[in-house]
Short mmCIF file of C-alpha atoms and ligand atoms in Angstrom, two decimals:
data_model
loop_
_atom_site.label_atom_id
_atom_site.label_comp_id
_atom_site.label_asym_id
_atom_site.label_seq_id
_atom_site.Cartn_x
_atom_site.Cartn_y
_atom_site.Cartn_z
CA MET A 1 59.80 -33.73 20.07
CA ASP A 2 62.56 -36.17 19.24
CA THR A 3 63.28 -38.29 22.28
CA HIS A 4 65.06 -41.06 20.42
CA THR A 5 68.35 -39.62 19.32
CA GLU A 6 70.35 -42.70 20.40
CA HIS A 7 68.66 -45.24 18.17
CA SER A 8 70.40 -47.20 15.46
CA GLY A 9 69.16 -44.86 12.77
CA ALA A 10 66.98 -47.37 10.98
CA PRO A 11 63.26 -46.78 11.29
CA LEU A 12 61.45 -49.09 13.68
CA PRO A 13 59.58 -51.89 11.92
CA ALA A 14 55.79 -51.55 11.83
CA PRO A 15 54.04 -53.54 14.55
CA VAL A 16 52.81 -56.96 13.35
CA ALA A 17 49.56 -56.36 15.23
CA VAL A 18 47.92 -53.70 17.38
CA VAL A 19 45.55 -54.37 20.26
CA ARG A 20 43.21 -51.41 20.41
CA GLY A 21 42.46 -51.41 24.12
CA ALA A 22 40.02 -49.24 26.01
CA GLU A 23 42.98 -47.37 27.51
CA GLY A 24 44.91 -46.98 24.24
CA ASP A 25 46.78 -48.86 21.56
CA SER A 26 49.06 -51.74 22.40
CA PRO A 27 51.36 -52.41 19.43
CA VAL A 28 53.08 -55.79 19.11
CA TYR A 29 56.57 -55.53 17.59
CA ILE A 30 58.27 -58.72 16.47
CA GLY A 31 61.67 -58.71 14.83
CA ARG A 32 65.22 -59.89 15.24
CA GLY A 33 67.41 -57.38 17.05
CA LEU A 34 64.51 -55.53 18.66
CA LEU A 35 65.76 -56.14 22.22
CA ALA A 36 68.44 -53.53 21.54
CA ARG A 37 65.73 -51.08 20.45
CA ALA A 38 63.31 -51.61 23.32
CA GLY A 39 64.45 -48.33 24.88
CA GLU A 40 63.53 -46.44 21.76
CA ILE A 41 60.07 -48.04 21.71
CA ALA A 42 59.64 -47.33 25.43
CA ALA A 43 60.68 -43.70 25.00
CA GLY A 44 57.97 -43.24 22.40
CA ALA A 45 55.36 -44.88 24.63
CA VAL A 46 55.70 -43.10 28.00
CA ARG A 47 56.50 -39.56 29.14
CA GLY A 48 58.50 -40.50 32.26
CA ARG A 49 62.11 -41.63 32.17
CA ARG A 50 62.27 -44.13 35.00
CA ALA A 51 61.85 -47.84 34.39
CA LEU A 52 61.91 -50.94 36.55
CA VAL A 53 62.73 -54.13 34.65
CA VAL A 54 61.45 -57.33 36.23
CA ALA A 55 63.20 -60.57 35.27
CA ASP A 56 63.55 -63.95 36.91
CA THR A 57 66.80 -65.54 38.00
CA ASN A 58 67.05 -67.63 34.79
CA VAL A 59 66.23 -64.92 32.25
CA GLY A 60 68.04 -62.01 33.91
CA PRO A 61 71.59 -63.28 33.30
CA LEU A 62 70.74 -64.02 29.64
CA HIS A 63 68.91 -60.93 28.43
CA LEU A 64 68.86 -58.19 31.06
CA ALA A 65 72.10 -56.44 30.07
CA PRO A 66 71.16 -55.50 26.48
CA LEU A 67 67.66 -54.41 27.58
CA LEU A 68 68.98 -52.17 30.38
CA ALA A 69 71.60 -50.72 28.01
CA SER A 70 68.90 -49.96 25.45
CA LEU A 71 66.67 -48.26 28.04
CA ARG A 72 69.58 -46.20 29.39
CA ALA A 73 70.67 -45.18 25.91
CA ALA A 74 67.14 -43.90 25.34
CA GLY A 75 67.38 -41.71 28.44
CA PHE A 76 65.81 -43.95 31.09
CA GLU A 77 67.01 -44.36 34.62
CA ALA A 78 66.51 -48.10 34.58
CA GLU A 79 66.63 -50.40 37.62
CA ARG A 80 66.23 -54.16 37.81
CA HIS A 81 64.19 -56.38 40.10
CA ALA A 82 64.81 -60.13 40.31
CA ILE A 83 62.16 -62.72 41.10
CA PRO A 84 62.73 -66.45 41.64
CA ALA A 85 62.11 -68.49 38.48
CA GLY A 86 58.91 -70.54 38.55
CA GLU A 87 55.13 -70.38 38.92
CA ALA A 88 55.45 -69.91 42.71
CA SER A 89 56.48 -66.30 42.02
CA LYS A 90 52.93 -65.42 40.96
CA SER A 91 52.19 -64.91 44.64
CA LEU A 92 50.97 -62.13 46.88
CA ALA A 93 54.34 -62.20 48.68
CA GLU A 94 56.28 -61.58 45.42
CA LEU A 95 53.76 -58.92 44.38
CA GLU A 96 54.36 -57.10 47.66
CA ARG A 97 58.14 -57.36 47.22
CA LEU A 98 57.73 -55.92 43.73
CA TRP A 99 55.56 -53.02 44.97
CA GLY A 100 58.43 -52.28 47.39
CA ALA A 101 60.90 -52.22 44.50
CA LEU A 102 58.62 -49.86 42.54
CA HIS A 103 58.53 -47.58 45.56
CA ARG A 104 62.33 -47.61 45.98
CA ALA A 105 62.85 -47.01 42.24
CA GLY A 106 60.59 -43.96 42.47
CA ILE A 107 58.22 -45.18 39.75
CA THR A 108 55.56 -42.50 39.22
CA ARG A 109 52.40 -42.41 37.09
CA THR A 110 54.32 -41.48 33.93
CA ASP A 111 57.04 -44.15 34.30
CA LEU A 112 57.34 -47.73 33.14
CA VAL A 113 57.42 -51.31 34.38
CA VAL A 114 59.08 -53.74 31.98
CA ALA A 115 58.37 -57.47 32.17
CA LEU A 116 61.31 -59.36 30.67
CA GLY A 117 60.46 -63.04 30.66
CA GLY A 118 57.81 -65.68 30.25
CA GLY A 119 54.21 -65.93 31.39
CA VAL A 120 54.95 -65.82 35.11
CA THR A 121 57.03 -62.64 34.92
CA GLY A 122 54.54 -61.03 32.52
CA ASP A 123 51.58 -61.80 34.76
CA LEU A 124 53.24 -60.68 37.99
CA ALA A 125 54.92 -57.54 36.62
CA GLY A 126 51.81 -56.68 34.59
CA PHE A 127 49.61 -56.94 37.66
CA ALA A 128 52.06 -54.89 39.72
CA ALA A 129 51.89 -52.21 36.99
CA ALA A 130 48.09 -52.41 36.92
CA THR A 131 47.88 -51.80 40.66
CA TRP A 132 50.84 -49.52 41.49
CA LEU A 133 49.53 -45.95 41.91
CA ARG A 134 46.24 -47.27 40.40
CA GLY A 135 48.02 -48.14 37.17
CA VAL A 136 51.35 -47.32 35.51
CA ALA A 137 52.51 -48.30 32.04
CA ALA A 138 53.80 -51.82 31.42
CA MET A 139 55.88 -53.07 28.53
CA GLN A 140 56.06 -56.78 27.81
CA VAL A 141 59.32 -58.22 26.51
CA PRO A 142 58.61 -61.95 26.08
CA THR A 143 61.45 -64.45 26.28
CA SER A 144 59.53 -67.75 26.18
CA LEU A 145 57.68 -69.05 23.15
CA LEU A 146 54.52 -69.26 25.26
CA ALA A 147 54.80 -65.56 26.12
CA PHE A 148 55.45 -64.67 22.46
CA VAL A 149 52.40 -66.48 21.13
CA ASP A 150 49.97 -65.86 23.96
CA SER A 151 50.57 -64.42 27.40
CA SER A 152 52.43 -61.19 26.54
CA ILE A 153 49.60 -60.03 24.27
CA GLY A 154 46.12 -58.96 25.31
CA GLY A 155 46.61 -57.41 28.72
CA LYS A 156 45.70 -60.24 31.07
CA THR A 157 47.64 -60.01 34.32
CA ALA A 158 47.22 -62.04 37.49
CA ILE A 159 48.64 -63.78 40.50
CA ASP A 160 47.69 -67.17 41.93
CA VAL A 161 46.01 -67.46 45.32
CA PRO A 162 45.53 -70.58 47.49
CA PHE A 163 42.01 -71.09 46.06
CA GLY A 164 43.10 -71.12 42.43
CA LYS A 165 45.30 -69.95 39.60
CA ASN A 166 44.91 -66.45 38.16
CA LEU A 167 41.97 -65.68 40.44
CA VAL A 168 43.23 -62.19 41.30
CA GLY A 169 44.23 -59.96 38.43
CA ALA A 170 43.40 -57.14 36.07
CA PHE A 171 43.12 -56.36 32.38
CA HIS A 172 45.99 -53.95 31.73
CA GLN A 173 47.16 -53.59 28.14
CA PRO A 174 50.92 -53.13 27.79
CA VAL A 175 51.99 -49.88 26.10
CA ALA A 176 53.99 -52.15 23.78
CA VAL A 177 55.02 -55.78 23.33
CA VAL A 178 58.59 -56.09 22.09
CA GLY A 179 59.40 -59.59 20.85
CA ASP A 180 62.91 -60.32 19.61
CA PRO A 181 62.92 -63.91 18.28
CA ASP A 182 66.70 -64.06 18.79
CA VAL A 183 66.06 -64.56 22.52
CA LEU A 184 64.28 -67.83 21.74
CA ARG A 185 67.55 -69.42 20.65
CA THR A 186 68.53 -70.02 24.28
CA LEU A 187 65.24 -71.75 25.07
CA PRO A 188 65.47 -75.36 26.33
CA PRO A 189 63.47 -77.76 24.07
CA ARG A 190 60.91 -78.67 26.76
CA GLU A 191 60.10 -75.00 27.27
CA ARG A 192 59.80 -74.50 23.54
CA GLY A 193 57.19 -77.26 23.59
CA GLN A 194 55.08 -75.24 26.03
CA GLY A 195 54.86 -72.48 23.48
CA MET A 196 54.12 -74.87 20.63
CA ALA A 197 51.09 -76.10 22.59
CA GLU A 198 49.71 -72.55 22.73
CA ALA A 199 50.63 -72.00 19.07
CA VAL A 200 48.70 -75.13 18.07
CA LYS A 201 45.81 -73.88 20.22
CA THR A 202 45.80 -70.49 18.53
CA ALA A 203 45.89 -72.04 15.05
CA CYS A 204 43.19 -74.61 15.89
CA ILE A 205 40.66 -72.01 16.97
CA ARG A 206 41.21 -69.41 14.28
CA ASP A 207 43.61 -70.18 11.42
CA ALA A 208 43.60 -73.41 9.42
CA ASP A 209 46.49 -72.13 7.24
CA LEU A 210 48.75 -71.59 10.24
CA LEU A 211 47.76 -75.05 11.42
CA SER A 212 48.83 -76.54 8.07
CA PHE A 213 52.13 -74.72 8.42
CA LEU A 214 52.61 -76.13 11.92
CA ARG A 215 51.90 -79.62 10.55
CA SER A 216 54.55 -79.07 7.88
CA VAL A 217 57.25 -78.25 10.44
CA ALA A 218 56.22 -80.61 13.26
CA GLY A 219 58.78 -83.14 14.41
CA ARG A 220 61.91 -81.11 13.71
CA PRO A 221 63.54 -77.95 15.08
CA LEU A 222 62.17 -74.79 13.46
CA SER A 223 64.48 -72.35 11.69
CA GLY A 224 64.61 -68.75 12.89
CA GLU A 225 62.41 -67.68 10.00
CA GLU A 226 59.84 -70.40 10.68
CA THR A 227 59.73 -69.45 14.35
CA GLU A 228 59.18 -65.83 13.40
CA ARG A 229 56.34 -66.83 11.08
CA VAL A 230 54.66 -68.79 13.88
CA VAL A 231 54.99 -66.07 16.53
CA ALA A 232 53.87 -63.30 14.18
CA GLY A 233 50.91 -65.40 13.00
CA CYS A 234 49.83 -66.13 16.56
CA ALA A 235 50.28 -62.49 17.58
CA ARG A 236 47.97 -61.37 14.77
CA ILE A 237 45.30 -63.90 15.72
CA LYS A 238 45.49 -63.10 19.40
CA ALA A 239 45.30 -59.34 18.78
CA ASP A 240 42.33 -59.83 16.47
CA VAL A 241 40.43 -61.88 19.05
CA VAL A 242 41.21 -59.40 21.84
CA ASN A 243 40.17 -56.49 19.61
CA ARG A 244 36.76 -58.07 19.22
CA ASP A 245 36.36 -58.85 22.92
CA GLU A 246 38.93 -57.23 25.21
CA ARG A 247 37.21 -58.17 28.47
CA GLU A 248 36.36 -61.78 27.61
CA GLY A 249 32.62 -61.25 27.43
CA GLY A 250 32.33 -63.87 24.68
CA LEU A 251 34.69 -64.49 21.76
CA ARG A 252 37.92 -64.20 23.78
CA MET A 253 36.88 -67.32 25.66
CA ILE A 254 37.93 -69.38 22.62
CA LEU A 255 41.54 -68.64 23.62
CA ASN A 256 40.82 -71.00 26.49
CA PHE A 257 40.64 -74.04 24.19
CA GLY A 258 42.17 -76.90 26.17
CA HIS A 259 42.25 -74.85 29.35
CA THR A 260 39.18 -76.24 31.16
CA VAL A 261 40.78 -79.66 31.58
CA GLY A 262 44.27 -78.11 31.50
CA HIS A 263 43.68 -75.86 34.50
CA ALA A 264 41.97 -78.71 36.37
CA VAL A 265 45.04 -80.90 35.80
CA GLU A 266 47.33 -78.12 37.04
CA LYS A 267 45.16 -77.64 40.09
CA VAL A 268 45.05 -81.34 40.98
CA LEU A 269 48.79 -81.89 40.45
CA GLY A 270 49.76 -78.63 42.15
CA TYR A 271 50.63 -75.42 40.29
CA GLY A 272 54.06 -75.67 38.72
CA ALA A 273 54.18 -79.49 39.00
CA VAL A 274 53.19 -79.85 35.36
CA PRO A 275 54.14 -77.17 32.80
CA HIS A 276 51.15 -75.13 31.63
CA GLY A 277 51.58 -76.00 27.94
CA GLU A 278 51.64 -79.72 28.66
CA ALA A 279 48.44 -79.47 30.70
CA VAL A 280 46.83 -77.50 27.85
CA SER A 281 48.04 -80.07 25.33
CA VAL A 282 46.26 -82.85 27.20
CA GLY A 283 43.25 -80.56 27.67
CA MET A 284 42.94 -79.82 23.94
CA VAL A 285 42.77 -83.51 23.06
CA ALA A 286 40.17 -84.08 25.80
CA ALA A 287 38.10 -81.12 24.53
CA ALA A 288 38.30 -82.45 20.97
CA LYS A 289 37.11 -85.88 22.12
CA LEU A 290 34.29 -84.26 24.09
CA GLY A 291 33.31 -82.21 21.04
CA GLU A 292 33.21 -85.36 18.92
CA ARG A 293 30.98 -87.10 21.48
CA LEU A 294 28.62 -84.11 21.51
CA GLY A 295 28.50 -83.99 17.70
CA GLU A 296 30.06 -80.49 17.62
CA THR A 297 33.51 -81.53 16.42
CA PRO A 298 34.11 -83.53 13.21
CA ALA A 299 35.06 -87.18 13.81
CA GLY A 300 38.80 -87.81 13.68
CA THR A 301 39.74 -84.34 14.95
CA ALA A 302 41.01 -85.56 18.33
CA GLU A 303 43.20 -88.20 16.73
CA ALA A 304 44.73 -85.79 14.21
CA LEU A 305 45.29 -83.19 16.93
CA ALA A 306 46.96 -85.75 19.20
CA GLU A 307 49.27 -86.74 16.35
CA LEU A 308 50.33 -83.14 15.77
CA LEU A 309 50.93 -82.47 19.48
CA ALA A 310 52.90 -85.69 19.84
CA ALA A 311 55.09 -84.61 16.91
CA PHE A 312 55.99 -81.56 19.03
CA SER A 313 56.84 -84.00 21.88
CA LEU A 314 53.78 -82.90 23.85
CA PRO A 315 51.68 -85.25 26.02
CA THR A 316 48.19 -86.05 24.75
CA ARG A 317 46.65 -88.04 27.61
CA VAL A 318 46.38 -87.25 31.30
CA ALA A 319 48.02 -90.60 32.03
CA ASP A 320 51.16 -89.45 30.12
CA LEU A 321 51.82 -86.67 32.64
CA PRO A 322 54.13 -87.24 35.59
CA GLY A 323 51.78 -88.02 38.49
CA GLY A 324 48.89 -88.15 36.01
CA ALA A 325 47.39 -91.15 37.82
CA ALA A 326 46.14 -88.67 40.47
CA CYS A 327 43.98 -86.99 37.82
CA GLY A 328 40.99 -89.31 37.84
CA PRO A 329 37.59 -88.08 36.68
CA ASP A 330 36.46 -87.25 40.23
CA ALA A 331 39.50 -85.14 41.07
CA LEU A 332 39.42 -83.28 37.75
CA PHE A 333 35.68 -82.68 37.98
CA ALA A 334 36.01 -81.18 41.47
CA ALA A 335 38.79 -78.91 40.20
CA MET A 336 36.68 -77.83 37.21
CA LEU A 337 33.77 -76.89 39.45
CA SER A 338 35.99 -74.46 41.33
CA ASP A 339 37.48 -72.95 38.16
CA LYS A 340 36.49 -69.45 37.13
CA LYS A 341 35.32 -70.70 33.73
CA LYS A 342 32.35 -72.24 35.51
CA LEU A 343 29.96 -69.36 34.89
CA GLY A 344 26.75 -69.73 36.82
CA ALA A 345 25.80 -73.39 37.03
CA LYS A 346 27.62 -74.42 33.83
CA ILE A 347 31.11 -75.55 32.95
CA HIS A 348 32.43 -73.77 29.86
CA PHE A 349 34.29 -75.82 27.29
CA VAL A 350 35.76 -74.52 24.06
CA LEU A 351 34.87 -76.96 21.29
CA LEU A 352 36.26 -77.11 17.77
CA GLU A 353 33.68 -76.86 15.00
CA GLY A 354 36.39 -77.64 12.47
CA TRP A 355 40.03 -76.67 11.91
CA GLY A 356 40.33 -72.96 12.59
CA ARG A 357 36.84 -72.62 14.07
CA ALA A 358 35.85 -72.81 17.73
CA LYS A 359 33.10 -71.81 20.10
CA SER A 360 32.67 -71.69 23.85
CA VAL A 361 29.83 -73.91 25.01
CA PRO A 362 28.23 -73.94 28.47
CA LEU A 363 27.69 -77.55 29.52
CA ASP A 364 25.76 -79.13 32.37
CA PRO A 365 28.18 -80.30 35.04
CA ALA A 366 26.47 -83.69 35.16
CA ALA A 367 27.00 -84.19 31.42
CA VAL A 368 30.67 -83.23 31.76
CA ARG A 369 31.15 -85.64 34.68
CA GLY A 370 29.50 -88.41 32.68
CA ALA A 371 31.74 -87.88 29.66
CA LEU A 372 35.04 -87.44 31.53
CA PRO A 373 36.14 -91.11 31.74
CA ALA A 374 35.84 -91.46 27.97
CA VAL A 375 37.63 -88.22 27.03
CA LEU A 376 40.63 -88.43 29.38
N1 LIG B 1 45.44 -66.60 27.40
C1 LIG B 1 44.09 -66.36 27.11
C2 LIG B 1 43.73 -64.93 26.95
O1 LIG B 1 44.61 -64.08 26.95
O2 LIG B 1 42.58 -64.61 26.86
#
């Protein structure tokens, strides 16, 4: 059956990585010009021909038109749904509004939800897809660097609730991730930095070569080709980690490097007050210092890491963050205790064993509290 008669004629590029999820394969396509071919990819991934594209009020005006045109050219009846830009949209209220839009668009079990945007849109639309009719297909079309290198891949979806970030969600692998690096050209520099923090994280835990490459380009704007190399490299690493541990029973936890302190900072300052990547940046340096104190991380790692992050204009100390004075050891410790990474009586930290090597370590809360003043 040939459902893609409208495509440009050229064969689709091979995916740069494939997540082999319990519910099926989730290929990650990265390539310039792919936004215009998203419809073709979607048509090969689902049987239905209705799609609802979710985009926020910043991204919609920039990238929605070519995506809708591509879906329609591939035979989809495609509708759009707008959400307000910002972390506050990962809410139960926005989820309910989105379920309403899925109902009105007549999305059935064989149809498609498309998340066009960054981490917030991907999480909300992905969770709506995971829950609507007990699960319909989702396609992730990342538009932020953070979504390219991390959040669009691997099937984590969630909303925030008053007790914490990402506490309600589901694993729901997208039927495809379609990343067109051309969309990154419109990205404001501070937002680009958020993605670089996650790229540095990904390289630190798994790929010393990618880390060397990041060092070689730090401190200046990346060319299109360099950006593509970073996002494809991160996509491969992320897919590999998820393939070994889809449900975060063990290895996948290393993707949380920098996130124990990072999430605590976000919680104390209020979600959305500090960008996620900046909180993670500070958290990675703190985790490296902690690792050095515990003898797990080679001496000098924290300093070298801080230098690299600073070269990408990222903060490296809690005190550098706007309002960071509120993040004293007591406040952060209380936030950590309520975080979902506290499994049983322990607080889980991801520690670097060297460049490109990491492990998740359960630590006694008292030991963490004792070390906090020195590592912040
Ligand atoms: N962002 C961490 C993960 O997907 O596991």
